[in-house]
CSV table of C-alpha atoms and ligand atoms in Angstrom, one decimal:
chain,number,residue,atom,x,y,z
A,30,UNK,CA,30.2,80.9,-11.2
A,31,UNK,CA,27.6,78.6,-9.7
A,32,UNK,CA,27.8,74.9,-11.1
A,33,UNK,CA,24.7,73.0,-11.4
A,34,UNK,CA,25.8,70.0,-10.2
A,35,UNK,CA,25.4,66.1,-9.2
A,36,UNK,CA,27.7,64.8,-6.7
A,37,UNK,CA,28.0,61.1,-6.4
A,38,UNK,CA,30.6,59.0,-4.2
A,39,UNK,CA,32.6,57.6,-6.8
A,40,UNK,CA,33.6,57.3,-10.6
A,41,UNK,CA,31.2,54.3,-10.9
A,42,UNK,CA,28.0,56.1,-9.2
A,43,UNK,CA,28.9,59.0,-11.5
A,44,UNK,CA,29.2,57.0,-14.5
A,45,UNK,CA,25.8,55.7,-14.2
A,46,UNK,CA,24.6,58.8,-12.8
A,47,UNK,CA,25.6,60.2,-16.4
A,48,UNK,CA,24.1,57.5,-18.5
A,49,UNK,CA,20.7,57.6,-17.3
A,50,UNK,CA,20.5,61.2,-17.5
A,51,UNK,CA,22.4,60.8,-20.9
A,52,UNK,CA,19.5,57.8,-22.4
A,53,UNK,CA,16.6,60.0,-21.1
A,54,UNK,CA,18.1,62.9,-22.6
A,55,UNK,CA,18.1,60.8,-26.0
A,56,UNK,CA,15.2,59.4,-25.5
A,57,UNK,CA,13.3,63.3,-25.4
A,58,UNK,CA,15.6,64.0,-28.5
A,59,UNK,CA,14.5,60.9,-30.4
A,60,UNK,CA,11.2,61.6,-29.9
A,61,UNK,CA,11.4,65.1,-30.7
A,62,UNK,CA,13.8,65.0,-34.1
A,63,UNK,CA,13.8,61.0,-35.0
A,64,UNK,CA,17.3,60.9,-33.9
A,65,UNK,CA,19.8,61.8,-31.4
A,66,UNK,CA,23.6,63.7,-31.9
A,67,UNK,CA,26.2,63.2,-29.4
A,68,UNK,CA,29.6,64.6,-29.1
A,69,UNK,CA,31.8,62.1,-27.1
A,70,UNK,CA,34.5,63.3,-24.8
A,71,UNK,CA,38.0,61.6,-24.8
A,72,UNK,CA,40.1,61.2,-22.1
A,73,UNK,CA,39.8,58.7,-19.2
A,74,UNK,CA,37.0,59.5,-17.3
A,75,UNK,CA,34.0,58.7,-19.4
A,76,UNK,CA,35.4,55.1,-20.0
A,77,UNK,CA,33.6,53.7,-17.3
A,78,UNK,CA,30.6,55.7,-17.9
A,79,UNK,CA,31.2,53.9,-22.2
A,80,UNK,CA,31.5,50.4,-20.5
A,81,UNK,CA,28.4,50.6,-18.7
A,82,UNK,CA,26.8,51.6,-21.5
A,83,UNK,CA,27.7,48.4,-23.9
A,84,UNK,CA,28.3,45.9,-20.8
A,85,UNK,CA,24.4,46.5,-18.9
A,86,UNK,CA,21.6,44.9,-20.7
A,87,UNK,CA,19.0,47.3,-19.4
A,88,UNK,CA,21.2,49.9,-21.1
A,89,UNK,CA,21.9,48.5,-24.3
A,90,UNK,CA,18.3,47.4,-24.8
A,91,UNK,CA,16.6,50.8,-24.0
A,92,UNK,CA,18.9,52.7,-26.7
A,93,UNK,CA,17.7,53.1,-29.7
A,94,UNK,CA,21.1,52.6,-31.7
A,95,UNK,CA,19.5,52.6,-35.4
A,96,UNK,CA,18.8,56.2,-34.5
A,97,UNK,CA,21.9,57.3,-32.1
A,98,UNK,CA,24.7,59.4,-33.9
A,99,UNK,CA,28.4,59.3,-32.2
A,100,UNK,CA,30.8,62.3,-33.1
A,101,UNK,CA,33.7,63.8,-30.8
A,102,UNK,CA,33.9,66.7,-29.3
A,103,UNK,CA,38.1,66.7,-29.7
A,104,UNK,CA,40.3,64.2,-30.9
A,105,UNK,CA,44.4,63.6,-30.5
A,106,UNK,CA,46.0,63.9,-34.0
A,107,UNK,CA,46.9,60.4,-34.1
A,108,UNK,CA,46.0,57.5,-36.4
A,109,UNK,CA,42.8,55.8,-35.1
A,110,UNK,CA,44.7,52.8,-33.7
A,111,UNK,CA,47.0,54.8,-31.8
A,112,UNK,CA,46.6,54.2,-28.0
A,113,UNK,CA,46.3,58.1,-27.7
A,114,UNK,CA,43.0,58.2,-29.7
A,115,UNK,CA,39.6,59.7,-28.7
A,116,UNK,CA,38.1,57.3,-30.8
A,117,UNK,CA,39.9,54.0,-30.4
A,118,UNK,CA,39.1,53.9,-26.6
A,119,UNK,CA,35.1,55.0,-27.2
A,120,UNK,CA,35.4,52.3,-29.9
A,121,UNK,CA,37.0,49.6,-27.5
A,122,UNK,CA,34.7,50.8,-24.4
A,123,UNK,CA,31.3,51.1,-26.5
A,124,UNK,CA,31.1,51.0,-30.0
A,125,UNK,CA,32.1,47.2,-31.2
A,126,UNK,CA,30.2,46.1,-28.3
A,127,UNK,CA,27.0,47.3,-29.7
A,128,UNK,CA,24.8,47.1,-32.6
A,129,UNK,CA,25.2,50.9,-33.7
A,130,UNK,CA,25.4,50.9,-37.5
A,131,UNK,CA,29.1,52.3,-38.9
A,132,UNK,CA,27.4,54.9,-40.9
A,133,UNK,CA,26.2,56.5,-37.6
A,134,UNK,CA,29.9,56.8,-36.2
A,135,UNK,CA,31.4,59.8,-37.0
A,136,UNK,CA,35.2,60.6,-35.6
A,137,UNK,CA,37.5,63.2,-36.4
A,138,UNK,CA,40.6,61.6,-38.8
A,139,UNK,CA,43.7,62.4,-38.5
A,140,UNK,CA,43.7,61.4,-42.8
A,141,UNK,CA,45.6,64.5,-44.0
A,142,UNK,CA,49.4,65.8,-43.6
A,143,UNK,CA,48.2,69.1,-42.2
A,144,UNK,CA,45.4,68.6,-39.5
A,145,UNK,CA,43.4,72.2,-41.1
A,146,UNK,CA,41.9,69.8,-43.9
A,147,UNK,CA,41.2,67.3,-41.4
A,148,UNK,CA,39.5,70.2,-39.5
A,149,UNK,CA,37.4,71.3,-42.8
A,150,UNK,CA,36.8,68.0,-43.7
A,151,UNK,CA,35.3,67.2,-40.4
A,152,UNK,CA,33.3,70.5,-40.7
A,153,UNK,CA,31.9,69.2,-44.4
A,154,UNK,CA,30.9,65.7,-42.2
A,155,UNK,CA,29.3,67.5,-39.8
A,156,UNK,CA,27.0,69.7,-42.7
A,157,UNK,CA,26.5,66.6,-44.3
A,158,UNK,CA,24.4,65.8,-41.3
A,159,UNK,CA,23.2,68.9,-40.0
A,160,UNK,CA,22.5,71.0,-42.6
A,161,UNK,CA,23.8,74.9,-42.6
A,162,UNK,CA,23.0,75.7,-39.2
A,163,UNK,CA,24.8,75.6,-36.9
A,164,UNK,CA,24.9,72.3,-34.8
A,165,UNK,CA,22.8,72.0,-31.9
A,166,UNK,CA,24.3,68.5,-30.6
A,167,UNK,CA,21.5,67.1,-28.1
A,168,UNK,CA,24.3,66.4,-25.8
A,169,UNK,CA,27.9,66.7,-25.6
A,170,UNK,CA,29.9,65.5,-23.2
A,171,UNK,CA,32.8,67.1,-21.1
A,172,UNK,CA,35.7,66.7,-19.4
A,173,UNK,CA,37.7,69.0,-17.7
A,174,UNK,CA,41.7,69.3,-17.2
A,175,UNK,CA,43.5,70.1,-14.0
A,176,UNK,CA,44.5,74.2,-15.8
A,177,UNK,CA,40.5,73.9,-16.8
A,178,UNK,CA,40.8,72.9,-20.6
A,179,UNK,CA,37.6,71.3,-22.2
A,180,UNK,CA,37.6,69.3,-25.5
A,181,UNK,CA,40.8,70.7,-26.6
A,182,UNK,CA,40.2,73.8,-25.7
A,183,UNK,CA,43.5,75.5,-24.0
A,184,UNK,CA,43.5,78.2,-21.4
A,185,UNK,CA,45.2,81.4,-23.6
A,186,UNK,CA,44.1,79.5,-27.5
A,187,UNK,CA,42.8,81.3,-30.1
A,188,UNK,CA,40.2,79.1,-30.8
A,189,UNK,CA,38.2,80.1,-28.0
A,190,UNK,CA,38.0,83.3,-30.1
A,191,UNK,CA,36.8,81.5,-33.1
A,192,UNK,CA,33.4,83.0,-34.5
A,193,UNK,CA,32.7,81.3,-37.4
A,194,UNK,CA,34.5,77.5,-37.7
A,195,UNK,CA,33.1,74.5,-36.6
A,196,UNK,CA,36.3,72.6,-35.9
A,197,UNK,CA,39.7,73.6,-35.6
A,198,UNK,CA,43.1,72.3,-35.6
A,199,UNK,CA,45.3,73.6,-32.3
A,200,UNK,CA,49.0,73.1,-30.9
A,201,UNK,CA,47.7,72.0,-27.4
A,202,UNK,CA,50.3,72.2,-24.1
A,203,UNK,CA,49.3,68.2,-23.9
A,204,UNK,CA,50.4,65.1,-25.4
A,205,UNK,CA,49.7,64.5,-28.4
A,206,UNK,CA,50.1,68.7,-29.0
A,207,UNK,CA,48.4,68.5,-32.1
A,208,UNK,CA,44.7,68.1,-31.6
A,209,UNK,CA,41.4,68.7,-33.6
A,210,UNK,CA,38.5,70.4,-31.2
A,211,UNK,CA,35.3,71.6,-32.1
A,212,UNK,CA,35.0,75.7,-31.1
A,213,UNK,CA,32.3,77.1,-28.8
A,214,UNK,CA,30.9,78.1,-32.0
A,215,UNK,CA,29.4,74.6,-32.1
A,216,UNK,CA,30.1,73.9,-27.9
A,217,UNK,CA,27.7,76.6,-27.2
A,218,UNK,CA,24.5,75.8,-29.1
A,219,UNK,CA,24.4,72.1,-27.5
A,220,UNK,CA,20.8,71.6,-25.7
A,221,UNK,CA,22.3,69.5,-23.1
A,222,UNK,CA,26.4,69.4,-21.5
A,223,UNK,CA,27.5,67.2,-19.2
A,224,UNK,CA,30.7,67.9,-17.6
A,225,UNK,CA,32.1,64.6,-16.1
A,226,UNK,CA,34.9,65.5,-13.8
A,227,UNK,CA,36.8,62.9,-11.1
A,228,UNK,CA,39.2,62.6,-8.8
A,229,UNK,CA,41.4,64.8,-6.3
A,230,UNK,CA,43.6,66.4,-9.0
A,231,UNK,CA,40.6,68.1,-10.2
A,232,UNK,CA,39.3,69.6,-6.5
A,233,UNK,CA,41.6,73.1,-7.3
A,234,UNK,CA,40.2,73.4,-10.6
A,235,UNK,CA,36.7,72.7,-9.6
A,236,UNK,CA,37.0,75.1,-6.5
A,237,UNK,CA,38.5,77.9,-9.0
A,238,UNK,CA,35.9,77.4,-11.7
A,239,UNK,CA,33.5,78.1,-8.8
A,240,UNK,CA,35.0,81.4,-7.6
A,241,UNK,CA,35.3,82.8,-10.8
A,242,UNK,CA,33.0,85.6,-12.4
A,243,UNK,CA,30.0,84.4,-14.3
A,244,UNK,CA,31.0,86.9,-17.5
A,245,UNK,CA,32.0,84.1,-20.0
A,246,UNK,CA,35.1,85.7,-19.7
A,247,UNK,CA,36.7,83.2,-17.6
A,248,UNK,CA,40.8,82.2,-18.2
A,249,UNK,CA,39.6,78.7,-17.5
A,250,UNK,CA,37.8,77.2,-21.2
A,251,UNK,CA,35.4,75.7,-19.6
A,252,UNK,CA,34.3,78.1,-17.5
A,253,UNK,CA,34.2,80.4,-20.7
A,254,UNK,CA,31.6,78.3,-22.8
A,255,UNK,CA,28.1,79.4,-22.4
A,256,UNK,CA,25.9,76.6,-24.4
A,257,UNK,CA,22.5,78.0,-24.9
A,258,UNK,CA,21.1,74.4,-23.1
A,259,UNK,CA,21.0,72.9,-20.0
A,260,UNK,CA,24.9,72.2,-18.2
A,261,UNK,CA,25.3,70.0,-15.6
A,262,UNK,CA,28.3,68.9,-13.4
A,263,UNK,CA,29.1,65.4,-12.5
A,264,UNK,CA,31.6,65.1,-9.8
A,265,UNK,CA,32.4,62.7,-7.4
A,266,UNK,CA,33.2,63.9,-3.9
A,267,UNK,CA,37.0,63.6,-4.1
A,268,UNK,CA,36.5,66.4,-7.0
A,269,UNK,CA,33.8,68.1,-5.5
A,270,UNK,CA,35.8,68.1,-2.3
A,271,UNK,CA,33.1,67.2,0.0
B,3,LIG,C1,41.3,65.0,-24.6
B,3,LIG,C2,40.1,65.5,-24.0
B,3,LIG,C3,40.3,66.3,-22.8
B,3,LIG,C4,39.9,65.5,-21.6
B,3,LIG,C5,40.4,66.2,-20.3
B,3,LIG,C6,40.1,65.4,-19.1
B,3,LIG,O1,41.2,64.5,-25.7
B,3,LIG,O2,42.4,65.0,-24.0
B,3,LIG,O3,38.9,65.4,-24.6
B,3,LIG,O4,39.6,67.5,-22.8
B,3,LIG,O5,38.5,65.4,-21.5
B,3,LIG,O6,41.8,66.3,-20.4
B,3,LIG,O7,40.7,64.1,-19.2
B,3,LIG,P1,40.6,63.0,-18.1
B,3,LIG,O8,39.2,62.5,-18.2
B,3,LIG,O9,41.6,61.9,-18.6
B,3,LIG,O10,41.0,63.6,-16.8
């Protein structure tokens, strides 16, 4: 399938890359619907991109946090100070570093003994805030694992034949196993994804991604999800390979 991409050098050029495209992509949303819906990304490559966010003054200034709502896209089914945690590390990177008001943070918990109520109670947060419809998050962001899982999306799990939940609670083949993810029932109708994707490890999976057929019917998750809005790919060269 053909990847719109950006390739930058490194992590760091990608991580700013993403953030400007990310605050202008806000900015259009705020101005459009009065506020803008994100769906964060957890593991380790979006850190920087977080960092730069709360540590650069230009950044910080130009976003309009009063109006900025954080949710995740997947989260490990952990408590929220666990080291494993989605949320802990976008809450150590970004959000006590800047004035975004609580009520506009929105993880996943890992509050109940069996993570399906977790799932349905993040499903009721998620109405709560977007009515009936189904979300349309003005940007959610990506990452991609080496056997090409996204959010917590596993090559061969029947989530990615979900047609009708939000969120879901999975077995993943990853540690932690047991995960919460949001289904392309939500992943699809985002108006803007950014896949953020470094390092060699990921050069195969990027190079398979690219030769496979562009049917949606791909054994690679993310090469499966076909969000209705714009999907770009930011890689740095050693992923891109070039
Ligand atoms: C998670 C993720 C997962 C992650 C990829 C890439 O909770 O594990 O959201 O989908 O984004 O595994 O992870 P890295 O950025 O650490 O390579």
């Amino acid at each position: 399938m053909k990847l719109d991409t950006r390739i930058l050098p490194d992590i760091d050029a990608l991580s700013r890359a993403a953030l400007e495209e990310l605050l202008s992509d806000l900015k259009n949303a705020i101005k459009q619907r009065g506020r803008g819906a994100i769906a964060l990304s957890g593991g380790h490559t979006p850190e920087k991109m977080y960092s730069l966010w709360a540590a650069t003054e230009k950044y910080r200034s130009e976003t309009d946090w009063n109006r900025v709502h954080l949710f995740w896209g997947d989260e490990r089914y952990v408590p929220q100070d666990d080291p494993l945690s989605n949320y802990r590390m976008a809450r150590e990177t970004l959000i006590d570093l800047v004035p975004i008001p609580a009520a506009n943070v929105h993880p996943m918990l890992a509050d109940y003994p069996q993570p399906e109520k977790a799932a349905e109670s993040y499903e009721a947060e998620m109405r709560k805030f977007f009515g009936a419809e189904t979300p349309a998050f003005d940007l959610q962001l990506m990452g991609l694992g080496p056997e090409g899982h996204t959010a917590s999306l596993f090559p061969g799990s029947p989530a990615l034949e979900e047609t009708e939940r939000w969120v879901v609670a999975v077995e993943a083949p990853a540690t932690p196993p047991r995960r919460l993810t949001l289904t392309p029932v939500v992943l699809n109708s985002a108006r803007n994804t950014f896949f953020l994707v470094s390092g060699a490890d990921k050069r195969e999976i990027i190079a398979a991604i690219r030769k496979e057929p562009d049917s949606g019917s791909s054994q690679y998750p993310a090469a499966r999800l076909r969000p209705v809005g714009r999907v770009l790919w930011f890689l740095d060269e050693a992923a891109a390979g070039t």
